[in-house]
C-alpha atoms as a PDB file:
ATOM      1  CA  MET A   1      16.764 -80.917  36.730  1.00  0.00           C
ATOM      2  CA  SER A   2      16.812 -78.860  33.607  1.00  0.00           C
ATOM      3  CA  SER A   3      18.314 -75.484  33.362  1.00  0.00           C
ATOM      4  CA  ILE A   4      16.610 -72.968  30.823  1.00  0.00           C
ATOM      5  CA  THR A   5      18.271 -70.127  28.862  1.00  0.00           C
ATOM      6  CA  LEU A   6      15.792 -67.436  27.609  1.00  0.00           C
ATOM      7  CA  ARG A   7      16.869 -64.147  25.289  1.00  0.00           C
ATOM      8  CA  VAL A   8      14.382 -61.558  25.146  1.00  0.00           C
ATOM      9  CA  ILE A   9      14.403 -60.608  21.430  1.00  0.00           C
ATOM     10  CA  ASP A  10      11.672 -57.867  21.590  1.00  0.00           C
ATOM     11  CA  GLY A  11       9.791 -55.590  24.143  1.00  0.00           C
ATOM     12  CA  THR A  12      11.428 -53.126  26.585  1.00  0.00           C
ATOM     13  CA  ASP A  13      13.795 -55.579  28.157  1.00  0.00           C
ATOM     14  CA  ARG A  14      15.210 -56.675  24.490  1.00  0.00           C
ATOM     15  CA  GLY A  15      18.556 -57.861  24.371  1.00  0.00           C
ATOM     16  CA  LYS A  16      18.529 -59.224  28.044  1.00  0.00           C
ATOM     17  CA  VAL A  17      19.792 -62.963  28.418  1.00  0.00           C
ATOM     18  CA  PHE A  18      18.915 -65.108  31.218  1.00  0.00           C
ATOM     19  CA  ASN A  19      21.146 -68.000  31.446  1.00  0.00           C
ATOM     20  CA  SER A  20      21.019 -71.429  32.956  1.00  0.00           C
ATOM     21  CA  ILE A  21      18.104 -70.810  35.024  1.00  0.00           C
ATOM     22  CA  GLU A  22      16.938 -74.042  36.982  1.00  0.00           C
ATOM     23  CA  ALA A  23      13.243 -74.916  36.472  1.00  0.00           C
ATOM     24  CA  PRO A  24      10.506 -74.127  37.531  1.00  0.00           C
ATOM     25  CA  VAL A  25      10.767 -70.656  36.117  1.00  0.00           C
ATOM     26  CA  THR A  26       8.205 -67.915  36.588  1.00  0.00           C
ATOM     27  CA  ILE A  27       8.036 -64.834  34.689  1.00  0.00           C
ATOM     28  CA  GLY A  28       5.871 -61.715  35.342  1.00  0.00           C
ATOM     29  CA  ARG A  29       6.294 -57.939  35.907  1.00  0.00           C
ATOM     30  CA  GLU A  30       6.353 -58.190  39.699  1.00  0.00           C
ATOM     31  CA  GLU A  31       9.274 -58.961  42.091  1.00  0.00           C
ATOM     32  CA  GLY A  32       9.406 -62.559  43.063  1.00  0.00           C
ATOM     33  CA  ASN A  33       9.255 -64.207  39.747  1.00  0.00           C
ATOM     34  CA  THR A  34      12.369 -65.721  38.520  1.00  0.00           C
ATOM     35  CA  ILE A  35      12.281 -63.375  35.453  1.00  0.00           C
ATOM     36  CA  GLN A  36      10.578 -59.842  36.003  1.00  0.00           C
ATOM     37  CA  LEU A  37      10.019 -58.091  32.688  1.00  0.00           C
ATOM     38  CA  ASN A  38       9.019 -54.285  32.302  1.00  0.00           C
ATOM     39  CA  ASP A  39       6.055 -54.508  30.285  1.00  0.00           C
ATOM     40  CA  GLU A  40       2.506 -53.371  31.604  1.00  0.00           C
ATOM     41  CA  ARG A  41       0.819 -55.736  29.248  1.00  0.00           C
ATOM     42  CA  ILE A  42       2.185 -58.700  31.267  1.00  0.00           C
ATOM     43  CA  SER A  43       0.502 -59.915  34.171  1.00  0.00           C
ATOM     44  CA  ARG A  44       1.981 -59.806  37.736  1.00  0.00           C
ATOM     45  CA  PHE A  45       2.571 -63.541  37.512  1.00  0.00           C
ATOM     46  CA  HIS A  46       2.096 -64.413  33.833  1.00  0.00           C
ATOM     47  CA  LEU A  47       3.384 -67.910  33.152  1.00  0.00           C
ATOM     48  CA  ARG A  48       5.558 -70.687  34.547  1.00  0.00           C
ATOM     49  CA  ILE A  49       8.022 -73.394  33.175  1.00  0.00           C
ATOM     50  CA  GLN A  50       8.463 -76.435  34.835  1.00  0.00           C
ATOM     51  CA  GLN A  51       9.901 -80.002  34.114  1.00  0.00           C
ATOM     52  CA  ASP A  52       7.580 -83.018  33.732  1.00  0.00           C
ATOM     53  CA  HIS A  53       9.826 -85.924  33.234  1.00  0.00           C
ATOM     54  CA  ASP A  54      11.861 -85.166  30.329  1.00  0.00           C
ATOM     55  CA  ASP A  55       9.579 -82.494  29.028  1.00  0.00           C
ATOM     56  CA  LEU A  56       9.408 -78.692  29.744  1.00  0.00           C
ATOM     57  CA  VAL A  57       6.004 -77.547  30.104  1.00  0.00           C
ATOM     58  CA  LEU A  58       4.845 -74.023  29.854  1.00  0.00           C
ATOM     59  CA  THR A  59       1.695 -72.990  31.834  1.00  0.00           C
ATOM     60  CA  ASP A  60      -0.128 -69.577  31.405  1.00  0.00           C
ATOM     61  CA  LEU A  61      -1.066 -68.629  34.964  1.00  0.00           C
ATOM     62  CA  GLU A  62      -4.459 -67.256  33.897  1.00  0.00           C
ATOM     63  CA  SER A  63      -2.835 -64.004  32.649  1.00  0.00           C
ATOM     64  CA  THR A  64      -4.948 -61.232  31.418  1.00  0.00           C
ATOM     65  CA  ASN A  65      -3.587 -60.971  27.892  1.00  0.00           C
ATOM     66  CA  GLY A  66      -2.416 -64.676  27.475  1.00  0.00           C
ATOM     67  CA  SER A  67       0.802 -66.616  26.177  1.00  0.00           C
ATOM     68  CA  LYS A  68       1.763 -67.505  22.754  1.00  0.00           C
ATOM     69  CA  VAL A  69       4.270 -70.068  21.405  1.00  0.00           C
ATOM     70  CA  ASN A  70       5.305 -69.848  17.910  1.00  0.00           C
ATOM     71  CA  ASN A  71       2.165 -67.186  17.331  1.00  0.00           C
ATOM     72  CA  GLU A  72      -0.017 -69.967  18.728  1.00  0.00           C
ATOM     73  CA  ASP A  73      -2.235 -69.064  21.769  1.00  0.00           C
ATOM     74  CA  VAL A  74      -1.605 -71.674  24.483  1.00  0.00           C
ATOM     75  CA  GLN A  75      -2.628 -72.462  28.031  1.00  0.00           C
ATOM     76  CA  LEU A  76      -0.451 -75.497  28.403  1.00  0.00           C
ATOM     77  CA  LYS A  77       2.533 -76.322  25.924  1.00  0.00           C
ATOM     78  CA  ILE A  78       5.669 -78.621  26.034  1.00  0.00           C
ATOM     79  CA  ILE A  79       8.169 -76.208  24.560  1.00  0.00           C
ATOM     80  CA  ARG A  80      11.306 -77.162  22.650  1.00  0.00           C
ATOM     81  CA  HIS A  81      14.538 -75.152  22.054  1.00  0.00           C
ATOM     82  CA  GLY A  82      14.025 -72.500  19.296  1.00  0.00           C
ATOM     83  CA  ASP A  83      10.431 -71.709  20.430  1.00  0.00           C
ATOM     84  CA  LEU A  84       9.361 -68.325  20.520  1.00  0.00           C
ATOM     85  CA  ILE A  85       7.518 -67.145  23.482  1.00  0.00           C
ATOM     86  CA  SER A  86       5.352 -64.021  23.135  1.00  0.00           C
ATOM     87  CA  ILE A  87       3.654 -62.298  26.204  1.00  0.00           C
ATOM     88  CA  GLY A  88       2.530 -58.789  26.272  1.00  0.00           C
ATOM     89  CA  ARG A  89       4.750 -56.904  23.961  1.00  0.00           C
ATOM     90  CA  SER A  90       7.895 -58.982  24.756  1.00  0.00           C
ATOM     91  CA  THR A  91       9.158 -62.206  22.755  1.00  0.00           C
ATOM     92  CA  LEU A  92      11.667 -64.530  24.425  1.00  0.00           C
ATOM     93  CA  LEU A  93      13.582 -67.072  22.599  1.00  0.00           C
ATOM     94  CA  PHE A  94      14.091 -70.307  24.334  1.00  0.00           C
ATOM     95  CA  GLY A  95      17.390 -71.987  24.409  1.00  0.00           C
ATOM     96  CA  THR A  96      20.993 -71.472  23.796  1.00  0.00           C
ATOM     97  CA  ARG A  97      22.477 -71.357  20.234  1.00  0.00           C
ATOM     98  CA  LYS A  98      24.019 -74.900  21.004  1.00  0.00           C
ATOM     99  CA  GLU A  99      20.621 -76.341  21.821  1.00  0.00           C
ATOM    100  CA  ILE A 100      18.926 -74.890  19.072  1.00  0.00           C
ATOM    101  CA  ASN A 101      21.793 -76.103  16.643  1.00  0.00           C
ATOM    102  CA  GLN A 102      21.190 -79.473  18.044  1.00  0.00           C
ATOM    103  CA  GLY A 103      17.587 -79.504  17.670  1.00  0.00           C
ATOM    104  CA  LEU A 104      17.786 -78.325  13.971  1.00  0.00           C
ATOM    105  CA  GLU A 105      20.515 -80.997  13.289  1.00  0.00           C
ATOM    106  CA  SER A 106      18.227 -83.897  14.639  1.00  0.00           C
ATOM    107  CA  MET A 107      15.442 -83.058  12.192  1.00  0.00           C
ATOM    108  CA  GLY A 108      17.678 -83.950   9.372  1.00  0.00           C
ATOM    109  CA  PRO A 109      17.918 -82.285   5.764  1.00  0.00           C
ATOM    110  CA  HIS A 110      14.411 -80.954   5.707  1.00  0.00           C
ATOM    111  CA  SER A 111      15.059 -78.528   8.558  1.00  0.00           C
ATOM    112  CA  SER A 112      16.191 -75.962   6.071  1.00  0.00           C
ATOM    113  CA  GLN A 113      13.184 -75.879   4.122  1.00  0.00           C
ATOM    114  CA  TYR A 114      10.770 -73.052   4.633  1.00  0.00           C
ATOM    115  CA  LEU A 115       7.254 -72.853   2.981  1.00  0.00           C
ATOM    116  CA  ALA A 116       6.061 -69.508   1.744  1.00  0.00           C
ATOM    117  CA  GLN A 117       2.252 -69.076   1.826  1.00  0.00           C
ATOM    118  CA  ALA A 118       0.178 -66.175   0.810  1.00  0.00           C
ATOM    119  CA  GLY A 119      -2.481 -65.621   3.620  1.00  0.00           C
ATOM    120  CA  SER A 120      -4.927 -68.771   3.949  1.00  0.00           C
ATOM    121  CA  GLY A 121      -4.518 -69.789   0.476  1.00  0.00           C
ATOM    122  CA  GLU A 122      -2.583 -72.866  -0.817  1.00  0.00           C
ATOM    123  CA  PRO A 123       1.136 -72.963  -0.793  1.00  0.00           C
ATOM    124  CA  LYS A 124       2.781 -71.145  -3.638  1.00  0.00           C
ATOM    125  CA  SER A 125       6.516 -72.472  -3.589  1.00  0.00           C
ATOM    126  CA  ASP A 126       8.739 -74.414  -1.473  1.00  0.00           C
ATOM    127  CA  VAL A 127      11.731 -71.889  -0.607  1.00  0.00           C
ATOM    128  CA  ALA A 128      15.133 -73.379   0.643  1.00  0.00           C
ATOM    129  CA  VAL A 129      16.495 -70.482   2.699  1.00  0.00           C
ATOM    130  CA  ALA A 130      19.834 -72.211   3.301  1.00  0.00           C
ATOM    131  CA  ASN A 131      22.573 -72.213   0.685  1.00  0.00           C
ATOM    132  CA  LYS A 132      25.150 -75.039   0.337  1.00  0.00           C
ATOM    133  CA  ASP A 133      27.688 -73.476   2.743  1.00  0.00           C
ATOM    134  CA  TRP A 134      25.147 -72.945   5.478  1.00  0.00           C
ATOM    135  CA  GLN A 135      23.759 -76.649   5.063  1.00  0.00           C
ATOM    136  CA  ASN A 136      27.240 -77.950   5.539  1.00  0.00           C
ATOM    137  CA  ASP A 137      28.075 -75.813   8.473  1.00  0.00           C
ATOM    138  CA  SER A 138      27.321 -77.774  11.610  1.00  0.00           C
ATOM    139  CA  ARG A 139      27.045 -74.427  13.432  1.00  0.00           C
ATOM    140  CA  LEU A 140      23.760 -73.886  11.655  1.00  0.00           C
ATOM    141  CA  LEU A 141      23.032 -70.586  13.756  1.00  0.00           C
ATOM    142  CA  LEU A 142      25.124 -67.562  14.443  1.00  0.00           C
ATOM    143  CA  SER A 143      28.313 -68.081  16.344  1.00  0.00           C
ATOM    144  CA  GLU A 144      28.611 -66.907  19.783  1.00  0.00           C
ATOM    145  CA  ALA A 145      31.342 -65.035  18.710  1.00  0.00           C
ATOM    146  CA  ALA A 146      29.543 -62.807  16.404  1.00  0.00           C
ATOM    147  CA  PRO A 147      31.161 -59.677  14.984  1.00  0.00           C
ATOM    148  CA  ARG A 148      31.674 -56.781  17.881  1.00  0.00           C
ATOM    149  CA  LEU A 149      30.079 -53.433  17.472  1.00  0.00           C
ATOM    150  CA  PRO A 150      32.357 -50.941  16.569  1.00  0.00           C
ATOM    151  CA  GLU A 151      33.778 -48.642  19.362  1.00  0.00           C
ATOM    152  CA  ARG A 152      34.428 -45.230  19.975  1.00  0.00           C
ATOM    153  CA  LEU A 153      31.558 -44.008  17.714  1.00  0.00           C
ATOM    154  CA  SER A 154      30.466 -40.281  18.059  1.00  0.00           C
ATOM    155  CA  PRO A 155      26.951 -39.721  19.210  1.00  0.00           C
ATOM    156  CA  GLY A 156      25.912 -39.033  15.823  1.00  0.00           C
ATOM    157  CA  GLN A 157      27.361 -42.203  14.391  1.00  0.00           C
ATOM    158  CA  ALA A 158      26.023 -44.246  17.226  1.00  0.00           C
ATOM    159  CA  ALA A 159      22.390 -43.027  16.530  1.00  0.00           C
ATOM    160  CA  GLN A 160      22.909 -43.736  12.776  1.00  0.00           C
ATOM    161  CA  LEU A 161      24.069 -47.218  13.550  1.00  0.00           C
ATOM    162  CA  ALA A 162      21.289 -47.797  15.920  1.00  0.00           C
ATOM    163  CA  GLU A 163      18.634 -46.439  13.353  1.00  0.00           C
ATOM    164  CA  VAL A 164      20.018 -49.152  10.683  1.00  0.00           C
ATOM    165  CA  LEU A 165      19.746 -52.067  13.415  1.00  0.00           C
ATOM    166  CA  GLU A 166      16.455 -51.022  14.438  1.00  0.00           C
ATOM    167  CA  PHE A 167      15.290 -51.121  10.764  1.00  0.00           C
ATOM    168  CA  LEU A 168      16.536 -54.520  10.103  1.00  0.00           C
ATOM    169  CA  HIS A 169      15.271 -55.815  13.444  1.00  0.00           C
ATOM    170  CA  SER A 170      11.845 -54.631  12.542  1.00  0.00           C
ATOM    171  CA  HIS A 171      11.818 -56.229   9.206  1.00  0.00           C
ATOM    172  CA  THR A 172      13.085 -59.818  10.575  1.00  0.00           C
ATOM    173  CA  ARG A 173      10.807 -59.571  13.861  1.00  0.00           C
ATOM    174  CA  GLN A 174       7.490 -59.594  11.679  1.00  0.00           C
ATOM    175  CA  VAL A 175       8.600 -62.767   9.743  1.00  0.00           C
ATOM    176  CA  ALA A 176       9.286 -64.474  13.165  1.00  0.00           C
ATOM    177  CA  LEU A 177       6.208 -63.530  14.767  1.00  0.00           C
ATOM    178  CA  GLU A 178       3.984 -64.197  11.947  1.00  0.00           C
ATOM    179  CA  SER A 179       5.378 -67.572  10.770  1.00  0.00           C
ATOM    180  CA  LYS A 180       3.946 -70.776  11.929  1.00  0.00           C
ATOM    181  CA  VAL A 181       6.052 -73.804  13.127  1.00  0.00           C
ATOM    182  CA  ASP A 182       5.014 -77.184  11.896  1.00  0.00           C
ATOM    183  CA  ARG A 183       7.400 -79.534  13.907  1.00  0.00           C
ATOM    184  CA  ARG A 184       5.716 -82.734  12.777  1.00  0.00           C
ATOM    185  CA  ASN A 185       6.352 -81.931   9.086  1.00  0.00           C
ATOM    186  CA  GLN A 186       9.854 -79.787  10.141  1.00  0.00           C
ATOM    187  CA  LYS A 187       8.387 -76.755   8.035  1.00  0.00           C
ATOM    188  CA  ILE A 188       7.744 -73.287   8.643  1.00  0.00           C
ATOM    189  CA  GLU A 189       4.767 -71.597   6.898  1.00  0.00           C
ATOM    190  CA  ILE A 190       5.678 -68.012   6.259  1.00  0.00           C
ATOM    191  CA  PRO A 191       3.200 -65.702   4.707  1.00  0.00           C
ATOM    192  CA  ALA A 192       4.468 -64.733   1.412  1.00  0.00           C
ATOM    193  CA  GLU A 193       4.414 -60.845   2.085  1.00  0.00           C
ATOM    194  CA  LYS A 194       6.580 -61.592   4.984  1.00  0.00           C
ATOM    195  CA  TRP A 195       9.061 -63.801   3.385  1.00  0.00           C
ATOM    196  CA  GLN A 196       9.216 -60.705   0.661  1.00  0.00           C
ATOM    197  CA  ARG A 197      10.038 -58.490   3.590  1.00  0.00           C
ATOM    198  CA  LEU A 198      12.931 -60.588   4.642  1.00  0.00           C
ATOM    199  CA  ILE A 199      14.277 -60.676   1.042  1.00  0.00           C
ATOM    200  CA  ASP A 200      13.873 -56.856   1.071  1.00  0.00           C
ATOM    201  CA  ALA A 201      15.874 -56.669   4.408  1.00  0.00           C
ATOM    202  CA  HIS A 202      18.730 -58.726   2.520  1.00  0.00           C
ATOM    203  CA  ALA A 203      18.719 -56.363  -0.243  1.00  0.00           C
ATOM    204  CA  HIS A 204      19.295 -53.572   2.182  1.00  0.00           C
ATOM    205  CA  LEU A 205      22.055 -55.346   3.758  1.00  0.00           C
ATOM    206  CA  SER A 206      23.951 -55.976   0.424  1.00  0.00           C
ATOM    207  CA  GLU A 207      23.493 -52.236  -0.624  1.00  0.00           C
ATOM    208  CA  TYR A 208      24.903 -51.155   2.994  1.00  0.00           C
ATOM    209  CA  LEU A 209      27.745 -53.495   2.526  1.00  0.00           C
ATOM    210  CA  ARG A 210      28.480 -52.199  -1.014  1.00  0.00           C
ATOM    211  CA  LYS A 211      28.681 -48.465   0.366  1.00  0.00           C
ATOM    212  CA  ILE A 212      30.712 -49.299   3.622  1.00  0.00           C
ATOM    213  CA  GLY A 213      33.423 -51.197   1.161  1.00  0.00           C
ATOM    214  CA  ASP A 214      33.160 -48.351  -1.491  1.00  0.00           C
ATOM    215  CA  PRO A 215      32.077 -44.989   0.103  1.00  0.00           C
ATOM    216  CA  GLY A 216      33.211 -43.220  -2.989  1.00  0.00           C
END
């Protein structure tokens, strides 16, 4: 029997983690689901994830607003670690960091290649998002031991920090939600304007780090 880990990365329940749940799993807004989400655009019983031999299969339970996997409308879909499941206003990431890392490592050296594409036109360029250190790091994703948030913040400081994180979250979420996954060729197609949004977020982070290190 397979266990399932889902992390809510967008929506009212953002930040919740559902660890090591045994399949089958149902998700919806009503009590009685394995995972109950507070989202009025999610159906009472929205989708089910069940095991079929070695695969985990997502089935949309004739929901009102449908289900998406990696921004693709689906009724029935085999899901893999690292997939984004979107229902209502909520987005869930499937898999632990370790499981996603193992999936990336199995793809080989091309797993770090992302394809920037403008709208429906032809690809403009291949963009390697990973630097040398990232490619040689077997952890691939962020460590489970990510830096802790600062403690004993004043209400004003907490509000400022939340505003900064929300700004960065909104930038990166658009890239994730509007990217198309091509698992056969081990590429992600990212609209050029969304790629630029991610670079802009990177630039803002650089400025924040400099100001924190040199407040004068």
